[in-house]
Amino acid sequence: MDYELFINNSSEAEKIGNIIFEIMKEVIGKEVKVEKLQHKLGYQYVYIESEYLTIDIDLDDEDGEMEEYHEMNLKYYSVNTNMRINIQLFSQTFDTSWLKLIETVGQLLSVVEGDVLLLDDRSFPIMKRTNNVLLVNNDLDEYQIKYITKESLKLLNCHYIERSFKAE
């Protein structure tokens, strides 16, 4: 399953990639690899891989794609973001992968300042942080309710407020 994590941060994308790499080494406790790669379309990105999930962060925004995301995230989710992080959880280990993702996001929240938005592959907003308040969407479908639980959200290791994002 794919996710997008948007953050607003003044650090360069490569530095954020290194921070996430260090967090994942701590959270996963197994082999985690990081590489700076060149996509066949020419842009560079940081690629982080583990047995549970992969993350990639574009280092170039030559096509202005991030500006579009910035505007959409402001309009639809009321968050101010300037960096996009692509995440893929492996379906064979989804239950554990989800927990590793939540713990990684929780630790990242303590390191980065600014707004944060986590979307699933349907652009469903799972959580967002704005004005230093973390909100978790509690308007879940029958599938999401199985893994976005109070128990799994404890791994964020921070205070959050549950509420429906429908009215936004």
XYZ file of C-alpha atoms in Angstrom:
168
model
C 0.000 0.000 0.000
C 1.268 3.453 -0.889
C 1.284 6.542 1.290
C 2.420 10.121 0.904
C 3.856 12.073 3.781
C 4.004 15.809 3.261
C 5.980 17.996 5.620
C 6.874 21.642 5.939
C 10.493 21.944 6.864
C 13.391 24.273 6.202
C 15.935 21.442 5.861
C 17.003 20.136 2.481
C 15.387 16.931 1.243
C 18.637 14.979 1.469
C 19.017 15.935 5.141
C 15.441 14.815 5.860
C 16.251 11.547 4.075
C 19.217 11.013 6.382
C 17.077 11.790 9.438
C 14.426 9.294 8.332
C 17.143 6.717 7.634
C 18.470 7.073 11.202
C 14.946 6.866 12.638
C 14.177 3.736 10.600
C 17.390 2.050 11.758
C 16.255 2.631 15.344
C 12.611 1.634 14.753
C 13.158 -1.387 12.538
C 16.283 -2.660 14.208
C 17.252 -4.656 11.128
C 19.023 -3.898 7.941
C 18.001 -0.552 6.472
C 19.685 0.779 3.347
C 19.862 4.306 1.989
C 21.007 5.386 -1.457
C 21.040 8.551 -3.481
C 19.815 7.516 -6.945
C 19.187 8.972 -10.372
C 15.768 8.224 -11.865
C 15.607 7.282 -15.540
C 13.744 10.572 -16.089
C 16.806 12.416 -14.794
C 15.876 13.585 -11.323
C 17.728 12.541 -8.178
C 16.108 11.050 -5.121
C 16.936 9.471 -1.773
C 15.788 5.857 -1.541
C 15.473 4.120 1.829
C 14.689 0.417 1.937
C 13.898 -2.093 4.658
C 12.077 -5.411 4.801
C 8.838 -3.612 5.753
C 8.729 -0.462 3.675
C 10.481 1.775 1.207
C 10.688 5.543 1.161
C 11.772 7.854 -1.581
C 12.251 11.602 -1.490
C 12.785 13.642 -4.643
C 15.826 15.890 -4.385
C 14.869 17.978 -7.421
C 11.608 19.742 -8.146
C 12.441 20.935 -11.614
C 8.887 20.487 -12.922
C 7.312 22.504 -10.087
C 5.245 19.520 -8.959
C 5.716 20.380 -5.279
C 4.071 23.775 -5.787
C 0.945 21.974 -7.010
C 0.965 19.693 -3.955
C 1.524 22.707 -1.730
C -1.553 24.452 -3.160
C -3.737 21.304 -3.008
C -2.704 20.536 0.563
C -3.525 24.092 1.619
C -6.860 24.073 -0.196
C -8.125 20.610 0.758
C -6.384 19.840 4.062
C -5.406 23.289 5.449
C -1.742 22.327 5.825
C 1.278 24.218 4.555
C 3.785 21.738 3.129
C 6.914 21.984 0.998
C 8.242 18.412 0.801
C 6.724 15.130 -0.390
C 7.864 11.730 0.872
C 6.618 8.612 -0.939
C 6.141 5.515 1.182
C 5.346 1.967 0.146
C 4.406 -0.705 2.679
C 4.839 -4.322 1.642
C 1.568 -6.237 1.618
C 3.153 -9.493 2.856
C 4.133 -7.778 6.102
C 1.470 -5.050 6.171
C 0.463 -5.439 9.835
C 4.038 -4.992 11.035
C 4.866 -2.483 8.282
C 2.020 -0.220 9.386
C 3.284 -0.222 12.970
C 6.837 0.573 11.802
C 5.498 3.432 9.686
C 3.510 4.927 12.565
C 6.503 4.719 14.905
C 8.750 6.296 12.259
C 6.260 9.117 11.669
C 5.973 9.679 15.417
C 9.709 10.096 15.772
C 9.854 12.316 12.695
C 7.153 14.549 14.207
C 9.438 15.211 17.159
C 12.279 16.268 14.844
C 10.607 18.362 12.156
C 8.709 21.533 12.807
C 5.805 22.711 10.743
C 2.766 21.151 9.196
C 2.567 17.444 8.353
C 0.047 15.451 6.317
C -0.160 11.658 5.860
C -2.337 10.430 2.985
C -3.089 6.881 1.899
C -3.186 5.694 -1.719
C -6.691 7.118 -2.174
C -5.636 10.576 -0.927
C -7.499 9.832 2.299
C -6.048 12.019 5.054
C -4.991 9.766 7.915
C -3.428 12.449 10.047
C -2.215 15.987 9.899
C -0.382 18.399 12.123
C -1.168 22.062 11.842
C -0.435 24.832 14.351
C 1.518 22.208 16.352
C -1.648 20.146 16.925
C -1.705 16.575 15.625
C -5.116 15.459 14.371
C -5.981 11.875 13.442
C -8.946 11.251 11.180
C -11.532 9.043 12.885
C -13.863 8.852 9.892
C -12.569 5.447 8.806
C -13.929 2.774 6.499
C -14.224 -0.929 7.402
C -10.671 -1.620 6.214
C -8.953 1.367 7.839
C -10.604 0.741 11.196
C -8.683 -2.548 11.400
C -5.238 -0.937 11.370
C -5.709 2.710 12.385
C -6.410 1.823 15.994
C -5.792 3.477 19.335
C -3.256 0.738 20.029
C -1.259 1.376 16.852
C -1.491 5.152 17.297
C 0.227 4.833 20.690
C 3.401 4.295 18.649
C 3.254 7.954 17.616
C 4.412 8.622 21.161
C 2.773 12.046 21.199
C -0.544 13.640 22.007
C -3.129 13.695 19.233
C -6.795 14.568 18.821
C -9.163 12.298 16.928
C -11.777 13.927 14.742
C -13.498 13.643 11.404
C -11.889 15.518 8.512
C -15.118 15.391 6.459
C -16.255 18.902 7.310
C -13.008 20.442 6.070
